[in-house]
Amino acid sequence: MGALTWGLLVLLGLIWGGSFFFARIAVGEVPPLTLVFLRLSIAALALHVYIGGRFGIYPLLKSRWREFLVLGILNNALPHALIFFGQTRIGAGLAAILNATTPIWTVLIANYLTSDEKLSTAKIVGCLTGLLGTVILIGPGVTAGGGVPLWALLLPVIAAVSYGFAATYGKRFRSVAPPVIAAGQLTASSLVALPLSLVMDHPWTLAMPSVNAVAAILAIALLSTAFGYILYFRIMAAAGATNASLVTLLVPPGAILLGFLFLGERLEMTDIAGMALIGAGLVILDGRLHRRSRAIA
């Protein structure tokens, strides 16, 4: 990758890390399901404006709406709701670290559901290393009496599993333009989130959010979701899916930095150790350093 692509990758890591930061601000005033709907619907509208009817988007949405619905649930509605509920009790940095296990679950799920992505020795070592890091992160929630509740730690991990299923299911959209995939899944997931928000949160009874919360909602929808997808697809087109996936390593540091600077969040030593192991697992799964070391030898 050239310097420009690396710069875009770092920018995307900060933007997606920012989604955990913005969510932490907004979820203090807006219930999680309503926040999910606002994030998805605003981002979907922005992407429809950006696409402007190109790529045959509307015939595709009509003919493949069931597939977009499944992808939207797995990749947007369900994981976003789980993360937002978790963030009512945990900080942005810890939520981002736990959610960074997504590639690990993706590898494990693809091994069972696909015929062309089977586990190798390196993948097994990477998965075990990352899962050990997850256990270290969740461990205090199991043993502590009055700390962070276990369910709040588990929800971002379950969201990561949902992302793993979405990545495997999303292979059927290979022939579809990436912006259409993003707009289609966001549109479908918005329609799923709307009745859930109305039934569970009764948003018409809620107090008007503060300026900070409204700004956080707009930022997570327009910056972290709509613009984030556009940036991701540009990186993928320029450098390939494998290089684009490196953003997973950059999201937790971005969320941790923002949480430290603006929310006063701190990480325990177990959190840092868990993040290090998850990062090591992702590097092993990527395989690039191993291939380079063999080439030099």
Short mmCIF file of C-alpha atoms in Angstrom, two decimals:
data_model
loop_
_atom_site.label_atom_id
_atom_site.label_comp_id
_atom_site.label_asym_id
_atom_site.label_seq_id
_atom_site.Cartn_x
_atom_site.Cartn_y
_atom_site.Cartn_z
CA MET A 1 0.00 0.00 0.00
CA GLY A 2 1.15 3.52 -0.77
CA ALA A 3 1.32 6.41 1.68
CA LEU A 4 -2.13 7.70 0.66
CA THR A 5 -3.79 4.33 1.22
CA TRP A 6 -2.08 3.93 4.59
CA GLY A 7 -3.28 7.40 5.53
CA LEU A 8 -6.85 6.51 4.56
CA LEU A 9 -6.59 3.28 6.58
CA VAL A 10 -5.46 5.15 9.69
CA LEU A 11 -8.23 7.71 9.15
CA LEU A 12 -10.81 4.92 8.90
CA GLY A 13 -9.49 3.36 12.12
CA LEU A 14 -10.05 6.66 13.91
CA ILE A 15 -13.50 7.09 12.35
CA TRP A 16 -14.65 3.60 13.29
CA GLY A 17 -13.03 3.92 16.69
CA GLY A 18 -15.01 7.13 16.98
CA SER A 19 -18.26 5.20 16.57
CA PHE A 20 -17.71 3.65 20.03
CA PHE A 21 -16.86 7.08 21.42
CA PHE A 22 -19.95 8.74 19.91
CA ALA A 23 -22.16 5.86 21.04
CA ARG A 24 -20.92 6.21 24.61
CA ILE A 25 -22.02 9.86 24.58
CA ALA A 26 -25.39 9.29 22.89
CA VAL A 27 -26.45 6.17 24.79
CA GLY A 28 -26.51 8.17 28.02
CA GLU A 29 -29.56 10.07 26.73
CA VAL A 30 -31.05 7.94 23.94
CA PRO A 31 -32.15 4.32 24.49
CA PRO A 32 -30.07 1.76 22.54
CA LEU A 33 -32.81 0.63 20.11
CA THR A 34 -33.75 4.19 19.20
CA LEU A 35 -30.07 5.02 18.77
CA VAL A 36 -29.72 2.02 16.44
CA PHE A 37 -32.63 3.25 14.31
CA LEU A 38 -31.30 6.80 14.12
CA ARG A 39 -27.81 5.62 13.19
CA LEU A 40 -29.01 3.25 10.47
CA SER A 41 -31.74 5.40 8.95
CA ILE A 42 -29.68 8.60 8.74
CA ALA A 43 -26.74 6.70 7.25
CA ALA A 44 -29.02 4.90 4.76
CA LEU A 45 -30.52 8.20 3.62
CA ALA A 46 -27.06 9.72 3.20
CA LEU A 47 -25.88 6.76 1.09
CA HIS A 48 -28.98 6.90 -1.13
CA VAL A 49 -28.22 10.57 -1.78
CA TYR A 50 -24.57 9.70 -2.49
CA ILE A 51 -25.47 6.89 -4.91
CA GLY A 52 -28.14 8.95 -6.66
CA GLY A 53 -29.81 5.98 -8.33
CA ARG A 54 -26.58 4.64 -9.88
CA PHE A 55 -25.47 0.98 -10.06
CA GLY A 56 -29.04 -0.20 -10.66
CA ILE A 57 -29.68 0.09 -6.94
CA TYR A 58 -33.48 0.11 -6.93
CA PRO A 59 -34.03 -2.98 -9.16
CA LEU A 60 -31.47 -4.80 -6.98
CA LEU A 61 -33.20 -3.78 -3.76
CA LYS A 62 -36.51 -5.00 -5.16
CA SER A 63 -35.25 -8.35 -6.45
CA ARG A 64 -32.94 -9.23 -3.53
CA TRP A 65 -34.69 -7.60 -0.58
CA ARG A 66 -34.72 -10.84 1.45
CA GLU A 67 -30.95 -11.17 1.20
CA PHE A 68 -30.41 -7.52 2.10
CA LEU A 69 -32.73 -8.03 5.07
CA VAL A 70 -30.69 -10.97 6.40
CA LEU A 71 -27.43 -9.08 5.87
CA GLY A 72 -28.86 -5.96 7.50
CA ILE A 73 -29.90 -7.89 10.61
CA LEU A 74 -26.56 -9.71 10.93
CA ASN A 75 -24.30 -6.80 10.03
CA ASN A 76 -26.19 -3.78 11.39
CA ALA A 77 -29.34 -4.08 13.49
CA LEU A 78 -28.33 -6.93 15.81
CA PRO A 79 -24.65 -6.09 16.47
CA HIS A 80 -25.27 -2.36 16.82
CA ALA A 81 -28.02 -3.00 19.37
CA LEU A 82 -25.80 -5.40 21.34
CA ILE A 83 -22.88 -2.97 21.39
CA PHE A 84 -25.06 -0.03 22.41
CA PHE A 85 -26.66 -2.01 25.25
CA GLY A 86 -23.19 -3.06 26.39
CA GLN A 87 -21.98 0.53 26.28
CA THR A 88 -24.56 1.56 28.82
CA ARG A 89 -22.17 -0.09 31.31
CA ILE A 90 -18.72 -0.23 29.69
CA GLY A 91 -16.48 2.36 28.07
CA ALA A 92 -15.75 2.98 24.40
CA GLY A 93 -12.24 1.51 24.53
CA LEU A 94 -13.20 -1.78 26.16
CA ALA A 95 -16.19 -2.23 23.83
CA ALA A 96 -13.94 -1.66 20.81
CA ILE A 97 -11.37 -4.17 22.06
CA LEU A 98 -13.99 -6.87 22.62
CA ASN A 99 -15.53 -6.18 19.21
CA ALA A 100 -12.08 -6.45 17.60
CA THR A 101 -12.42 -10.24 17.92
CA THR A 102 -14.61 -10.14 14.78
CA PRO A 103 -11.96 -11.58 12.41
CA ILE A 104 -11.38 -14.47 14.81
CA TRP A 105 -15.04 -15.46 14.81
CA THR A 106 -15.19 -14.92 11.05
CA VAL A 107 -12.39 -17.43 10.51
CA LEU A 108 -14.05 -20.01 12.78
CA ILE A 109 -17.49 -19.55 11.18
CA ALA A 110 -16.11 -19.66 7.62
CA ASN A 111 -14.34 -22.92 8.44
CA TYR A 112 -17.69 -24.61 9.08
CA LEU A 113 -19.91 -22.83 6.58
CA THR A 114 -17.66 -22.56 3.53
CA SER A 115 -15.58 -24.99 1.51
CA ASP A 116 -12.78 -22.61 0.49
CA GLU A 117 -11.77 -21.09 3.85
CA LYS A 118 -10.63 -23.93 6.07
CA LEU A 119 -8.54 -23.61 9.22
CA SER A 120 -4.76 -23.80 8.88
CA THR A 121 -2.16 -24.11 11.64
CA ALA A 122 -1.55 -20.36 11.58
CA LYS A 123 -5.28 -19.64 11.73
CA ILE A 124 -5.73 -22.00 14.68
CA VAL A 125 -2.85 -20.35 16.58
CA GLY A 126 -4.21 -16.89 15.77
CA CYS A 127 -7.73 -17.81 16.90
CA LEU A 128 -6.54 -19.39 20.15
CA THR A 129 -4.35 -16.37 20.92
CA GLY A 130 -7.20 -13.94 20.29
CA LEU A 131 -9.69 -16.02 22.25
CA LEU A 132 -7.29 -16.13 25.20
CA GLY A 133 -7.20 -12.34 25.10
CA THR A 134 -11.01 -12.29 25.15
CA VAL A 135 -11.08 -14.59 28.17
CA ILE A 136 -8.66 -12.29 30.01
CA LEU A 137 -10.89 -9.32 29.25
CA ILE A 138 -14.09 -11.04 30.35
CA GLY A 139 -12.53 -12.82 33.35
CA PRO A 140 -12.92 -9.94 35.85
CA GLY A 141 -16.62 -9.76 35.02
CA VAL A 142 -16.97 -13.41 36.02
CA THR A 143 -14.99 -13.20 39.26
CA ALA A 144 -15.70 -9.65 40.47
CA GLY A 145 -18.63 -9.13 42.75
CA GLY A 146 -19.57 -5.52 42.03
CA GLY A 147 -17.63 -4.49 38.96
CA VAL A 148 -18.74 -4.38 35.35
CA PRO A 149 -21.58 -6.91 34.81
CA LEU A 150 -20.70 -9.97 32.76
CA TRP A 151 -23.56 -9.37 30.30
CA ALA A 152 -22.13 -5.96 29.35
CA LEU A 153 -18.81 -7.60 28.47
CA LEU A 154 -20.41 -10.44 26.55
CA LEU A 155 -22.66 -8.30 24.33
CA PRO A 156 -19.83 -6.80 22.19
CA VAL A 157 -18.40 -10.31 21.78
CA ILE A 158 -21.78 -11.66 20.61
CA ALA A 159 -21.92 -8.67 18.24
CA ALA A 160 -18.53 -9.75 16.87
CA VAL A 161 -19.94 -13.25 16.26
CA SER A 162 -22.85 -11.68 14.38
CA TYR A 163 -20.37 -9.72 12.25
CA GLY A 164 -18.60 -13.01 11.55
CA PHE A 165 -21.79 -14.59 10.22
CA ALA A 166 -22.45 -11.43 8.19
CA ALA A 167 -19.00 -11.59 6.57
CA THR A 168 -19.62 -15.17 5.48
CA TYR A 169 -23.16 -14.47 4.29
CA GLY A 170 -22.01 -11.34 2.48
CA LYS A 171 -20.03 -13.38 -0.04
CA ARG A 172 -23.20 -13.81 -2.08
CA PHE A 173 -23.05 -10.07 -2.89
CA ARG A 174 -19.71 -10.24 -4.73
CA SER A 175 -21.29 -9.14 -8.00
CA VAL A 176 -23.03 -6.12 -6.41
CA ALA A 177 -21.40 -2.67 -6.26
CA PRO A 178 -20.11 -2.12 -2.68
CA PRO A 179 -22.02 1.17 -2.12
CA VAL A 180 -25.24 -0.65 -3.05
CA ILE A 181 -24.48 -3.40 -0.53
CA ALA A 182 -24.00 -0.76 2.17
CA ALA A 183 -27.15 1.17 1.25
CA GLY A 184 -29.21 -2.00 0.88
CA GLN A 185 -28.29 -3.48 4.24
CA LEU A 186 -28.71 -0.13 6.03
CA THR A 187 -32.12 0.41 4.44
CA ALA A 188 -33.30 -3.07 5.42
CA SER A 189 -31.93 -2.86 8.95
CA SER A 190 -33.56 0.56 9.43
CA LEU A 191 -36.94 -1.01 8.69
CA VAL A 192 -36.20 -3.70 11.27
CA ALA A 193 -35.05 -1.21 13.92
CA LEU A 194 -38.02 1.16 13.53
CA PRO A 195 -40.80 -1.04 15.01
CA LEU A 196 -38.46 -2.27 17.76
CA SER A 197 -37.72 1.31 18.75
CA LEU A 198 -41.40 2.27 18.69
CA VAL A 199 -42.52 -0.73 20.76
CA MET A 200 -39.68 -0.89 23.27
CA ASP A 201 -38.58 2.72 23.75
CA HIS A 202 -41.71 4.80 22.99
CA PRO A 203 -39.43 7.53 21.59
CA TRP A 204 -42.22 10.12 21.51
CA THR A 205 -42.15 10.10 25.32
CA LEU A 206 -38.40 10.76 25.57
CA ALA A 207 -36.93 14.13 26.46
CA MET A 208 -35.16 16.02 23.70
CA PRO A 209 -31.47 14.99 23.73
CA SER A 210 -28.83 17.59 24.49
CA VAL A 211 -26.79 19.28 21.77
CA ASN A 212 -23.87 16.95 22.55
CA ALA A 213 -26.03 13.85 22.15
CA VAL A 214 -27.55 15.09 18.88
CA ALA A 215 -24.07 15.87 17.55
CA ALA A 216 -22.91 12.38 18.57
CA ILE A 217 -25.88 10.77 16.78
CA LEU A 218 -25.18 12.71 13.59
CA ALA A 219 -21.49 11.89 13.83
CA ILE A 220 -22.03 8.16 14.30
CA ALA A 221 -24.52 8.07 11.41
CA LEU A 222 -22.89 10.37 8.85
CA LEU A 223 -19.21 10.08 9.74
CA SER A 224 -18.72 6.62 11.25
CA THR A 225 -21.34 4.80 9.18
CA ALA A 226 -22.08 6.48 5.83
CA PHE A 227 -18.67 8.08 5.19
CA GLY A 228 -16.91 5.16 6.89
CA TYR A 229 -18.40 2.72 4.37
CA ILE A 230 -17.43 4.94 1.42
CA LEU A 231 -13.87 5.22 2.74
CA TYR A 232 -13.66 1.47 3.38
CA PHE A 233 -14.76 0.62 -0.14
CA ARG A 234 -12.21 3.05 -1.60
CA ILE A 235 -9.43 1.36 0.38
CA MET A 236 -10.67 -2.06 -0.70
CA ALA A 237 -10.69 -1.02 -4.36
CA ALA A 238 -7.16 0.38 -4.09
CA ALA A 239 -5.49 -2.22 -1.91
CA GLY A 240 -7.73 -5.30 -1.70
CA ALA A 241 -9.87 -6.86 1.02
CA THR A 242 -6.94 -8.26 3.02
CA ASN A 243 -5.25 -4.87 3.36
CA ALA A 244 -8.57 -3.21 4.15
CA SER A 245 -9.16 -5.70 6.97
CA LEU A 246 -6.10 -4.30 8.78
CA VAL A 247 -8.40 -1.53 10.00
CA THR A 248 -9.51 -4.01 12.69
CA LEU A 249 -6.15 -3.46 14.38
CA LEU A 250 -6.59 0.32 14.35
CA VAL A 251 -10.15 0.67 15.70
CA PRO A 252 -9.45 -0.10 19.40
CA PRO A 253 -6.54 2.38 19.70
CA GLY A 254 -8.75 5.07 18.14
CA ALA A 255 -11.60 4.37 20.56
CA ILE A 256 -9.22 4.17 23.53
CA LEU A 257 -7.53 7.46 22.63
CA LEU A 258 -10.84 9.32 22.25
CA GLY A 259 -12.23 7.79 25.44
CA PHE A 260 -9.08 8.75 27.34
CA LEU A 261 -8.96 12.33 26.03
CA PHE A 262 -12.63 13.27 26.24
CA LEU A 263 -14.42 10.81 28.55
CA GLY A 264 -11.76 10.21 31.19
CA GLU A 265 -11.78 6.44 30.56
CA ARG A 266 -8.97 4.28 31.90
CA LEU A 267 -7.99 0.71 31.07
CA GLU A 268 -6.91 -1.86 33.65
CA MET A 269 -3.79 -3.98 33.12
CA THR A 270 -5.98 -6.96 32.26
CA ASP A 271 -7.63 -4.86 29.52
CA ILE A 272 -4.23 -3.94 28.07
CA ALA A 273 -3.05 -7.57 28.22
CA GLY A 274 -6.25 -8.77 26.56
CA MET A 275 -5.92 -6.16 23.81
CA ALA A 276 -2.31 -7.19 23.20
CA LEU A 277 -3.27 -10.85 22.82
CA ILE A 278 -6.19 -10.06 20.52
CA GLY A 279 -3.89 -7.86 18.42
CA ALA A 280 -1.29 -10.64 18.28
CA GLY A 281 -3.98 -13.10 17.20
CA LEU A 282 -5.10 -10.78 14.40
CA VAL A 283 -1.50 -10.33 13.20
CA ILE A 284 -1.06 -14.13 13.12
CA LEU A 285 -4.34 -14.52 11.21
CA ASP A 286 -3.20 -11.88 8.72
CA GLY A 287 -0.06 -13.94 8.07
CA ARG A 288 1.88 -11.10 6.49
CA LEU A 289 4.71 -10.93 9.02
CA HIS A 290 5.18 -14.70 8.91
CA ARG A 291 5.40 -14.70 5.12
CA ARG A 292 7.86 -11.81 5.18
CA SER A 293 10.11 -13.51 7.75
CA ARG A 294 10.16 -16.69 5.65
CA ALA A 295 11.00 -14.71 2.51
CA ILE A 296 13.91 -12.97 4.28
CA ALA A 297 15.17 -16.30 5.66
#
